[in-house]
Short mmCIF file of C-alpha atoms in Angstrom, two decimals:
data_model
loop_
_atom_site.label_atom_id
_atom_site.label_comp_id
_atom_site.label_asym_id
_atom_site.label_seq_id
_atom_site.Cartn_x
_atom_site.Cartn_y
_atom_site.Cartn_z
CA UNK A 1 154.76 -189.42 74.52
CA UNK A 2 154.04 -186.76 77.14
CA UNK A 3 153.28 -184.23 74.38
CA UNK A 4 150.96 -186.74 72.75
CA UNK A 5 149.20 -187.39 76.08
CA UNK A 6 148.77 -183.68 76.76
CA UNK A 7 147.39 -183.17 73.27
CA UNK A 8 144.94 -185.99 73.80
CA UNK A 9 143.78 -184.58 77.14
CA UNK A 10 143.30 -181.15 75.59
CA UNK A 11 141.19 -182.56 72.76
CA UNK A 12 139.14 -184.56 75.25
CA UNK A 13 138.65 -181.46 77.38
CA UNK A 14 137.51 -179.40 74.40
CA UNK A 15 135.21 -182.19 73.30
CA UNK A 16 133.64 -182.42 76.76
CA UNK A 17 133.32 -178.65 76.89
CA UNK A 18 131.53 -178.64 73.54
CA UNK A 19 129.30 -181.52 74.57
CA UNK A 20 128.30 -179.80 77.81
CA UNK A 21 127.92 -176.34 76.29
CA UNK A 22 124.63 -174.77 77.29
CA UNK A 23 122.16 -174.16 74.50
CA UNK A 24 119.89 -171.10 74.65
CA UNK A 25 116.67 -172.14 72.93
CA UNK A 26 114.58 -169.02 73.42
CA UNK A 27 113.95 -166.08 75.73
CA UNK A 28 111.40 -163.56 76.97
CA UNK A 29 112.43 -159.97 77.77
CA UNK A 30 110.37 -157.54 79.84
CA UNK A 31 111.49 -153.91 79.88
CA UNK A 32 110.47 -150.71 81.60
CA UNK A 33 110.26 -147.61 79.42
CA UNK A 34 113.03 -145.03 79.22
CA UNK A 35 113.33 -141.64 80.91
CA UNK A 36 110.21 -139.49 80.51
CA UNK A 37 108.68 -136.21 81.61
CA UNK A 38 107.16 -136.20 85.14
CA UNK A 39 103.60 -137.39 85.66
CA UNK A 40 102.59 -134.27 87.55
CA UNK A 41 102.86 -132.31 84.28
CA UNK A 42 100.42 -134.63 82.53
CA UNK A 43 100.72 -135.97 78.95
CA UNK A 44 104.01 -137.74 79.70
CA UNK A 45 106.51 -137.99 76.85
CA UNK A 46 109.64 -140.05 76.27
CA UNK A 47 112.74 -137.85 76.43
CA UNK A 48 115.79 -138.04 74.17
CA UNK A 49 117.65 -139.49 77.16
CA UNK A 50 114.97 -142.17 77.46
CA UNK A 51 115.10 -142.97 73.75
CA UNK A 52 118.87 -143.45 73.94
CA UNK A 53 118.53 -145.62 77.05
CA UNK A 54 116.16 -147.95 75.24
CA UNK A 55 118.28 -148.12 72.08
CA UNK A 56 121.39 -148.95 74.11
CA UNK A 57 119.52 -151.62 76.04
CA UNK A 58 118.23 -153.16 72.82
CA UNK A 59 121.76 -153.10 71.38
CA UNK A 60 122.97 -155.10 74.38
CA UNK A 61 120.38 -157.80 73.72
CA UNK A 62 121.42 -157.85 70.07
CA UNK A 63 124.94 -158.70 71.22
CA UNK A 64 123.63 -161.21 73.78
CA UNK A 65 120.94 -163.10 71.84
CA UNK A 66 121.14 -162.20 68.13
CA UNK A 67 124.84 -162.01 67.31
CA UNK A 68 126.25 -165.28 66.01
CA UNK A 69 129.45 -164.56 67.95
CA UNK A 70 127.72 -164.61 71.35
CA UNK A 71 127.92 -167.64 73.62
CA UNK A 72 124.29 -166.86 74.53
CA UNK A 73 123.18 -166.61 70.90
CA UNK A 74 119.65 -168.01 70.69
CA UNK A 75 119.97 -171.20 68.71
CA UNK A 76 118.93 -170.64 65.10
CA UNK A 77 117.83 -167.02 65.44
CA UNK A 78 118.39 -164.93 62.33
CA UNK A 79 121.36 -162.56 62.26
CA UNK A 80 121.42 -159.79 61.07
CA UNK A 81 118.04 -159.81 59.25
CA UNK A 82 114.85 -159.98 61.32
CA UNK A 83 112.37 -162.80 60.64
CA UNK A 84 108.84 -162.18 61.84
CA UNK A 85 108.05 -165.81 62.73
CA UNK A 86 110.93 -165.84 65.22
CA UNK A 87 110.09 -162.75 67.31
CA UNK A 88 107.09 -160.94 68.73
CA UNK A 89 106.93 -157.59 70.54
CA UNK A 90 104.08 -155.83 72.36
CA UNK A 91 103.37 -152.73 74.43
CA UNK A 92 100.26 -151.01 75.81
CA UNK A 93 98.68 -148.25 73.74
CA UNK A 94 100.67 -145.48 75.40
CA UNK A 95 103.04 -142.94 73.82
CA UNK A 96 105.91 -143.42 76.28
CA UNK A 97 105.78 -147.21 76.12
CA UNK A 98 105.26 -147.43 72.36
CA UNK A 99 108.14 -145.07 71.62
CA UNK A 100 110.35 -146.87 74.14
CA UNK A 101 109.60 -150.14 72.36
CA UNK A 102 110.53 -148.62 69.01
CA UNK A 103 113.90 -147.46 70.35
CA UNK A 104 114.60 -150.83 71.97
CA UNK A 105 113.74 -152.82 68.86
CA UNK A 106 115.95 -150.58 66.72
CA UNK A 107 118.81 -151.75 68.91
CA UNK A 108 117.80 -155.43 68.84
CA UNK A 109 117.71 -155.50 65.05
CA UNK A 110 119.62 -152.43 63.75
CA UNK A 111 119.73 -151.32 60.09
CA UNK A 112 121.67 -153.65 57.83
CA UNK A 113 122.67 -153.62 54.18
CA UNK A 114 121.35 -157.18 54.02
CA UNK A 115 117.77 -155.96 54.50
CA UNK A 116 117.07 -156.22 50.76
CA UNK A 117 114.47 -157.43 48.35
CA UNK A 118 115.04 -158.74 44.84
CA UNK A 119 112.56 -157.71 42.17
CA UNK A 120 111.36 -159.47 39.04
CA UNK A 121 113.73 -157.43 36.85
CA UNK A 122 116.70 -158.78 38.87
CA UNK A 123 117.29 -155.45 40.60
CA UNK A 124 117.88 -155.41 44.36
CA UNK A 125 116.23 -152.86 46.65
CA UNK A 126 117.77 -151.95 50.00
CA UNK A 127 115.39 -150.79 52.74
CA UNK A 128 115.38 -147.02 53.47
CA UNK A 129 117.57 -145.48 56.16
CA UNK A 130 120.50 -147.77 55.38
CA UNK A 131 118.50 -150.94 55.71
CA UNK A 132 116.12 -150.00 58.51
CA UNK A 133 114.20 -153.04 59.76
CA UNK A 134 110.53 -152.69 60.64
CA UNK A 135 109.45 -154.93 63.53
CA UNK A 136 105.71 -155.11 64.10
CA UNK A 137 104.73 -153.93 67.57
CA UNK A 138 101.47 -155.37 68.85
CA UNK A 139 99.27 -153.47 71.28
CA UNK A 140 98.32 -155.32 74.45
CA UNK A 141 94.57 -155.55 75.02
CA UNK A 142 94.69 -153.96 78.47
CA UNK A 143 95.81 -150.48 79.48
CA UNK A 144 96.98 -151.25 83.01
CA UNK A 145 100.49 -150.09 82.16
CA UNK A 146 99.47 -146.68 80.82
CA UNK A 147 101.88 -143.95 81.82
CA UNK A 148 99.03 -141.43 81.76
CA UNK A 149 97.92 -142.87 85.09
CA UNK A 150 99.21 -141.11 88.19
CA UNK A 151 99.03 -144.29 90.27
CA UNK A 152 99.19 -148.01 89.75
CA UNK A 153 95.53 -148.99 89.36
CA UNK A 154 94.40 -145.63 88.00
CA UNK A 155 93.86 -146.92 84.48
CA UNK A 156 92.98 -150.50 85.36
CA UNK A 157 89.70 -151.99 84.18
CA UNK A 158 89.79 -154.38 87.13
CA UNK A 159 87.50 -152.93 89.84
CA UNK A 160 88.53 -155.42 92.53
CA UNK A 161 92.20 -154.53 92.00
CA UNK A 162 91.36 -150.84 92.34
CA UNK A 163 89.43 -151.50 95.56
CA UNK A 164 92.30 -153.59 96.88
CA UNK A 165 94.87 -150.87 96.20
CA UNK A 166 92.59 -148.22 97.67
CA UNK A 167 92.30 -150.23 100.87
CA UNK A 168 96.01 -149.59 101.50
CA UNK A 169 95.16 -145.92 102.12
CA UNK A 170 92.96 -147.03 105.01
CA UNK A 171 95.62 -149.27 106.58
CA UNK A 172 97.30 -148.37 109.85
CA UNK A 173 100.77 -148.59 108.29
CA UNK A 174 99.83 -146.02 105.66
CA UNK A 175 98.21 -143.64 108.13
CA UNK A 176 101.19 -143.86 110.46
CA UNK A 177 103.62 -143.01 107.66
CA UNK A 178 101.45 -140.19 106.38
CA UNK A 179 101.39 -138.61 109.86
CA UNK A 180 105.08 -139.17 110.63
CA UNK A 181 106.32 -137.80 107.27
CA UNK A 182 104.09 -134.74 106.97
CA UNK A 183 106.74 -132.40 108.35
CA UNK A 184 109.36 -133.92 106.02
CA UNK A 185 107.30 -133.28 102.90
CA UNK A 186 106.36 -129.77 104.02
CA UNK A 187 110.07 -129.00 104.44
CA UNK A 188 110.47 -129.58 100.67
CA UNK A 189 108.07 -126.76 99.85
CA UNK A 190 110.80 -124.55 98.29
CA UNK A 191 111.45 -127.16 95.56
CA UNK A 192 107.86 -128.43 95.22
CA UNK A 193 105.74 -125.29 95.30
CA UNK A 194 105.89 -124.81 91.51
CA UNK A 195 104.07 -128.10 90.92
CA UNK A 196 102.32 -129.01 94.19
CA UNK A 197 99.94 -127.28 96.57
CA UNK A 198 100.71 -127.37 100.28
CA UNK A 199 98.08 -130.05 100.91
CA UNK A 200 99.53 -132.25 98.12
CA UNK A 201 102.96 -132.29 99.77
CA UNK A 202 102.37 -135.50 101.68
CA UNK A 203 103.06 -139.22 101.72
CA UNK A 204 99.93 -139.80 99.62
CA UNK A 205 101.85 -138.31 96.69
CA UNK A 206 105.15 -140.00 97.59
CA UNK A 207 105.77 -141.36 94.11
CA UNK A 208 104.59 -138.30 92.18
CA UNK A 209 106.89 -136.09 94.26
CA UNK A 210 109.82 -138.48 93.84
CA UNK A 211 109.14 -138.69 90.10
CA UNK A 212 109.09 -134.89 89.75
CA UNK A 213 112.33 -134.36 91.65
CA UNK A 214 114.01 -137.26 89.84
CA UNK A 215 113.33 -135.55 86.52
CA UNK A 216 114.94 -132.39 87.87
CA UNK A 217 118.04 -134.29 89.00
CA UNK A 218 118.48 -135.63 85.45
CA UNK A 219 117.50 -132.64 83.31
CA UNK A 220 117.79 -129.39 85.22
CA UNK A 221 121.15 -127.62 84.99
CA UNK A 222 120.35 -126.25 88.43
CA UNK A 223 119.40 -129.40 90.29
CA UNK A 224 116.67 -129.29 92.96
CA UNK A 225 118.06 -128.25 96.32
CA UNK A 226 117.59 -131.68 97.90
CA UNK A 227 120.29 -133.18 100.11
CA UNK A 228 121.51 -136.76 99.69
CA UNK A 229 119.83 -137.71 102.94
CA UNK A 230 116.52 -136.24 101.77
CA UNK A 231 116.84 -138.06 98.45
CA UNK A 232 117.36 -141.41 100.18
CA UNK A 233 114.26 -140.72 102.27
CA UNK A 234 112.23 -139.77 99.19
CA UNK A 235 113.22 -143.01 97.46
CA UNK A 236 112.44 -145.14 100.50
CA UNK A 237 108.99 -143.62 100.95
CA UNK A 238 108.11 -143.90 97.25
CA UNK A 239 109.26 -147.53 97.21
CA UNK A 240 107.25 -148.37 100.31
CA UNK A 241 104.08 -146.77 99.02
CA UNK A 242 104.17 -148.18 95.51
CA UNK A 243 105.11 -151.72 96.49
CA UNK A 244 102.18 -151.85 98.90
CA UNK A 245 99.85 -150.51 96.23
CA UNK A 246 101.03 -153.14 93.73
CA UNK A 247 101.24 -156.27 95.85
CA UNK A 248 99.77 -157.78 98.99
CA UNK A 249 100.38 -161.44 99.82
CA UNK A 250 96.93 -161.84 101.39
CA UNK A 251 95.01 -160.15 98.55
CA UNK A 252 95.98 -161.75 95.19
CA UNK A 253 93.84 -159.46 93.01
CA UNK A 254 96.04 -156.48 93.88
CA UNK A 255 98.80 -158.03 91.74
CA UNK A 256 96.51 -158.38 88.72
CA UNK A 257 99.09 -156.89 86.34
CA UNK A 258 101.76 -159.34 87.49
CA UNK A 259 99.35 -162.25 87.13
CA UNK A 260 98.52 -161.28 83.56
CA UNK A 261 102.22 -160.93 82.79
CA UNK A 262 102.91 -164.36 84.32
CA UNK A 263 100.34 -165.83 81.96
CA UNK A 264 101.87 -164.09 78.96
CA UNK A 265 105.36 -165.28 79.90
CA UNK A 266 104.16 -168.86 80.24
CA UNK A 267 102.35 -168.69 76.90
CA UNK A 268 105.38 -167.11 75.24
CA UNK A 269 107.92 -169.65 76.45
CA UNK A 270 105.57 -172.52 75.74
CA UNK A 271 105.25 -171.27 72.15
CA UNK A 272 109.00 -171.78 71.71
CA UNK A 273 108.78 -175.35 72.99
CA UNK A 274 105.58 -176.19 71.10
CA UNK A 275 107.08 -174.91 67.84
CA UNK A 276 110.31 -176.82 68.59
CA UNK A 277 112.33 -173.63 68.45
CA UNK A 278 110.79 -172.05 65.37
CA UNK A 279 109.59 -169.18 67.59
CA UNK A 280 112.48 -167.78 69.61
CA UNK A 281 112.10 -164.40 71.31
CA UNK A 282 109.30 -162.45 72.96
CA UNK A 283 109.70 -158.83 74.06
CA UNK A 284 107.21 -156.83 76.10
CA UNK A 285 107.23 -153.34 77.59
CA UNK A 286 105.53 -151.92 80.67
CA UNK A 287 105.76 -149.69 83.71
CA UNK A 288 107.33 -150.19 87.13
CA UNK A 289 103.98 -151.23 88.62
CA UNK A 290 103.92 -154.47 86.68
CA UNK A 291 107.50 -155.21 87.77
CA UNK A 292 106.39 -154.79 91.38
CA UNK A 293 103.37 -157.08 91.19
CA UNK A 294 105.21 -159.75 89.17
CA UNK A 295 108.17 -159.67 91.57
CA UNK A 296 105.72 -160.11 94.43
CA UNK A 297 103.89 -163.16 93.09
CA UNK A 298 107.19 -164.73 91.96
CA UNK A 299 108.55 -164.32 95.54
CA UNK A 300 111.56 -162.43 94.24
CA UNK A 301 112.02 -160.38 97.47
CA UNK A 302 113.17 -163.65 99.09
CA UNK A 303 116.14 -163.54 96.71
CA UNK A 304 116.88 -159.83 97.31
CA UNK A 305 115.30 -156.85 99.05
CA UNK A 306 116.06 -154.85 95.90
CA UNK A 307 112.94 -156.34 94.34
CA UNK A 308 110.79 -154.17 96.63
CA UNK A 309 112.20 -150.95 95.13
CA UNK A 310 111.05 -149.03 92.06
CA UNK A 311 113.10 -150.21 89.09
CA UNK A 312 115.05 -147.57 87.15
CA UNK A 313 114.20 -146.47 83.63
CA UNK A 314 115.03 -149.06 80.92
CA UNK A 315 115.34 -151.87 83.49
CA UNK A 316 114.91 -155.37 82.06
CA UNK A 317 114.44 -158.91 83.20
CA UNK A 318 114.75 -162.01 81.07
CA UNK A 319 113.68 -165.63 81.25
CA UNK A 320 115.78 -167.96 79.17
CA UNK A 321 114.99 -171.49 77.99
CA UNK A 322 118.25 -173.44 78.24
CA UNK A 323 119.37 -177.01 77.79
CA UNK A 324 122.53 -179.11 78.01
CA UNK A 325 121.15 -181.76 75.67
CA UNK A 326 123.54 -182.65 72.88
CA UNK A 327 122.78 -182.97 69.20
CA UNK A 328 121.14 -180.74 66.63
CA UNK A 329 117.53 -181.69 67.32
CA UNK A 330 115.32 -179.55 69.55
CA UNK A 331 115.51 -181.19 72.99
CA UNK A 332 112.68 -182.81 74.88
CA UNK A 333 110.87 -180.58 77.38
CA UNK A 334 112.31 -182.84 80.10
CA UNK A 335 115.76 -181.56 79.14
CA UNK A 336 114.81 -177.86 79.26
CA UNK A 337 115.22 -175.46 82.18
CA UNK A 338 114.33 -171.81 82.83
CA UNK A 339 116.65 -169.13 84.21
CA UNK A 340 115.74 -165.62 85.39
CA UNK A 341 118.07 -162.62 85.28
CA UNK A 342 117.52 -158.94 86.05
CA UNK A 343 119.30 -155.65 85.54
CA UNK A 344 118.27 -152.37 87.18
CA UNK A 345 118.61 -149.58 84.61
CA UNK A 346 120.13 -149.60 81.13
CA UNK A 347 122.05 -152.82 80.66
CA UNK A 348 125.44 -152.92 78.95
CA UNK A 349 128.37 -155.25 78.35
CA UNK A 350 130.07 -153.77 81.42
CA UNK A 351 127.04 -154.33 83.67
CA UNK A 352 125.24 -157.50 82.66
CA UNK A 353 122.04 -158.88 84.19
CA UNK A 354 122.33 -160.81 87.45
CA UNK A 355 120.81 -164.27 87.84
CA UNK A 356 118.36 -164.83 90.72
CA UNK A 357 116.31 -167.88 91.79
CA UNK A 358 112.53 -167.76 91.36
CA UNK A 359 109.58 -168.90 93.51
CA UNK A 360 111.57 -168.58 96.74
CA UNK A 361 113.91 -171.40 95.75
CA UNK A 362 117.67 -171.53 96.19
CA UNK A 363 118.72 -172.89 92.78
CA UNK A 364 119.12 -170.58 89.77
CA UNK A 365 117.76 -173.10 87.25
CA UNK A 366 114.27 -174.57 87.43
CA UNK A 367 113.04 -177.40 85.22
CA UNK A 368 110.44 -176.51 82.60
CA UNK A 369 107.84 -178.79 84.18
CA UNK A 370 108.34 -177.19 87.62
CA UNK A 371 108.22 -173.71 86.09
CA UNK A 372 104.88 -174.54 84.45
CA UNK A 373 103.47 -175.97 87.68
CA UNK A 374 104.51 -172.95 89.75
CA UNK A 375 103.41 -170.43 87.12
CA UNK A 376 99.96 -171.96 86.74
CA UNK A 377 99.36 -171.31 90.45
CA UNK A 378 99.73 -167.55 89.98
CA UNK A 379 99.15 -166.82 86.29
CA UNK A 380 96.08 -165.54 84.48
CA UNK A 381 96.08 -166.92 80.96
CA UNK A 382 92.52 -166.31 79.73
CA UNK A 383 89.82 -163.65 79.65
CA UNK A 384 87.50 -165.79 81.75
CA UNK A 385 90.09 -166.07 84.54
CA UNK A 386 90.66 -162.31 84.45
CA UNK A 387 86.92 -161.61 84.52
CA UNK A 388 86.34 -163.97 87.43
CA UNK A 389 89.16 -162.48 89.53
CA UNK A 390 88.25 -158.88 88.72
CA UNK A 391 84.50 -159.38 89.08
CA UNK A 392 83.80 -157.82 85.67
CA UNK A 393 80.62 -158.58 83.71
CA UNK A 394 80.84 -155.94 80.98
CA UNK A 395 82.84 -155.54 77.78
CA UNK A 396 84.86 -158.65 76.98
CA UNK A 397 83.57 -160.16 80.22
CA UNK A 398 79.93 -160.08 79.07
CA UNK A 399 80.56 -162.81 76.49
CA UNK A 400 82.80 -164.65 78.95
CA UNK A 401 80.01 -164.53 81.52
CA UNK A 402 77.45 -165.78 79.00
CA UNK A 403 79.70 -168.65 77.97
CA UNK A 404 80.24 -169.53 81.61
CA UNK A 405 76.48 -169.54 82.24
CA UNK A 406 75.89 -171.69 79.18
CA UNK A 407 78.52 -174.17 80.30
CA UNK A 408 77.07 -174.48 83.77
CA UNK A 409 73.52 -174.76 82.35
CA UNK A 410 74.50 -177.68 80.14
CA UNK A 411 75.58 -179.69 83.16
CA UNK A 412 72.82 -178.46 85.50
CA UNK A 413 70.13 -181.08 84.93
CA UNK A 414 67.18 -182.14 87.00
CA UNK A 415 67.58 -185.55 88.53
CA UNK A 416 71.27 -185.77 87.70
CA UNK A 417 72.84 -187.44 84.70
CA UNK A 418 70.54 -188.14 81.78
CA UNK A 419 67.77 -185.83 83.05
CA UNK A 420 66.30 -182.77 81.36
CA UNK A 421 68.43 -179.64 81.73
CA UNK A 422 66.95 -176.74 83.67
CA UNK A 423 66.83 -174.40 80.61
CA UNK A 424 64.93 -177.06 78.58
CA UNK A 425 62.65 -177.76 81.50
CA UNK A 426 61.91 -174.05 81.73
CA UNK A 427 60.99 -173.87 78.04
CA UNK A 428 58.69 -176.88 78.36
CA UNK A 429 57.03 -175.31 81.38
CA UNK A 430 56.53 -172.02 79.57
CA UNK A 431 54.96 -173.79 76.55
CA UNK A 432 52.55 -175.69 78.77
CA UNK A 433 51.55 -172.48 80.55
CA UNK A 434 51.02 -170.69 77.22
CA UNK A 435 48.83 -173.52 75.92
CA UNK A 436 46.65 -173.34 79.02
CA UNK A 437 46.26 -169.54 78.69
CA UNK A 438 45.35 -169.76 74.99
CA UNK A 439 42.80 -172.49 75.76
CA UNK A 440 41.15 -170.36 78.45
CA UNK A 441 41.04 -167.34 76.12
CA UNK A 442 39.36 -169.37 73.38
CA UNK A 443 36.79 -170.65 75.83
CA UNK A 444 36.23 -167.09 77.06
CA UNK A 445 35.52 -165.76 73.54
CA UNK A 446 33.26 -168.66 72.58
CA UNK A 447 31.16 -168.65 75.73
CA UNK A 448 30.98 -164.87 76.07
CA UNK A 449 30.20 -164.18 72.41
CA UNK A 450 33.16 -161.85 71.89
CA UNK A 451 34.75 -161.24 68.47
CA UNK A 452 38.16 -159.91 67.40
CA UNK A 453 37.98 -156.54 65.57
CA UNK A 454 40.69 -154.59 63.72
CA UNK A 455 41.99 -151.52 65.62
CA UNK A 456 41.72 -148.06 64.07
CA UNK A 457 44.56 -146.64 62.01
CA UNK A 458 45.45 -144.16 64.72
CA UNK A 459 45.92 -146.92 67.21
CA UNK A 460 48.25 -148.76 64.84
CA UNK A 461 50.22 -145.59 64.20
CA UNK A 462 50.66 -145.12 67.93
CA UNK A 463 51.91 -148.66 68.24
CA UNK A 464 54.37 -148.09 65.41
CA UNK A 465 55.64 -144.94 67.07
CA UNK A 466 56.08 -146.73 70.33
CA UNK A 467 57.92 -149.55 68.60
CA UNK A 468 60.15 -146.96 66.98
CA UNK A 469 61.16 -145.62 70.38
CA UNK A 470 62.11 -149.09 71.53
CA UNK A 471 64.18 -149.65 68.38
CA UNK A 472 65.97 -146.34 68.90
CA UNK A 473 67.01 -147.42 72.38
CA UNK A 474 68.37 -150.69 71.06
CA UNK A 475 70.40 -148.99 68.38
#
């Protein structure tokens, strides 16, 4: 009887465990690029070390989200063959980021003998390179993450963000640090003189100097002669400078990159819910600057001071859509929550991502509805929002501005509702004015006895030439 009772309890326990098992419905991954050459050299390139970092990181997420054997396997995602409707990937048009993405995606969906295609003659073709899987990588429509930039807003098309970042250089905190660290940077002249002039060895170039010496620590057989204490100081100063350039709580436009990313994350996760799980995984790649600004607007420093430091190469964070709802149907949005996790540097099975609460909260899970509400407060999800915040009126913003004007004009009527709109009123006024002018001219010709004569050929040719100049300018 006791054995029977124990057996029954065990079955009940397993049944409860299965019923309460968490379901991973979808995820979004954001990754920094891998190790690269220093910015001070120009034309930055992904190194072999960086390529391996990205491949290893992608392999981890294959084991975490793709493998059918994983407890965090995304429900219904294809394994081992990639399906385009289930996954999307994007990166800015930049060599380091594009190549990093390629390496990462090779790890997420590695070559497989099942990557085949059957032909009409009943023969089966296996993809080249032992079943190599090609995952389309989209190019993001902004270049704010470009690694060719020597500082955060250097390649941004958002003028207000550039002005905001520049204002940090005029702040008292910056000027104090620049003055107090001048002697420190000058003391590094023996290891910096090959790449920096004496005047460039200052806090203004804190990140570029750190970046240069970091490359040496990884790649040079004779490492730069920098003590551990000096290295800690270099990291602290670079972190301080770059965080302040990327985020300021009183000046939202400075975190433009993070706001755009917040909008893309919201759109991505919502796509999974709207498609009832048909779409499953979004992957995006960027630079440390976007991490900084997104961490700032998400209030991540309240969870840990580590979020104010420059993330290592191949660092990733994920947002997972999870549910405890039972059954095989896709759950209601009311039964879905979001969880954030982060790992600094290349992630592996021995060093998994750590879960942190978002938006300054204490709980690790946040309901989908609350996540949407909080994200909408900080996210930019349309061109018009971006244009308004950045103050742009050219390029993609010219059409956005025109549409905005048209919208406001349609509701801007004289006398309120039901009246004539101001644009229509203006046209009517112009027609009335024109009619009056034409009437006066007719009266003038009739009373004065004037006639209309054809101009000479030369005059017409001059007019044609002039018109040609105007056309040239338009073209």
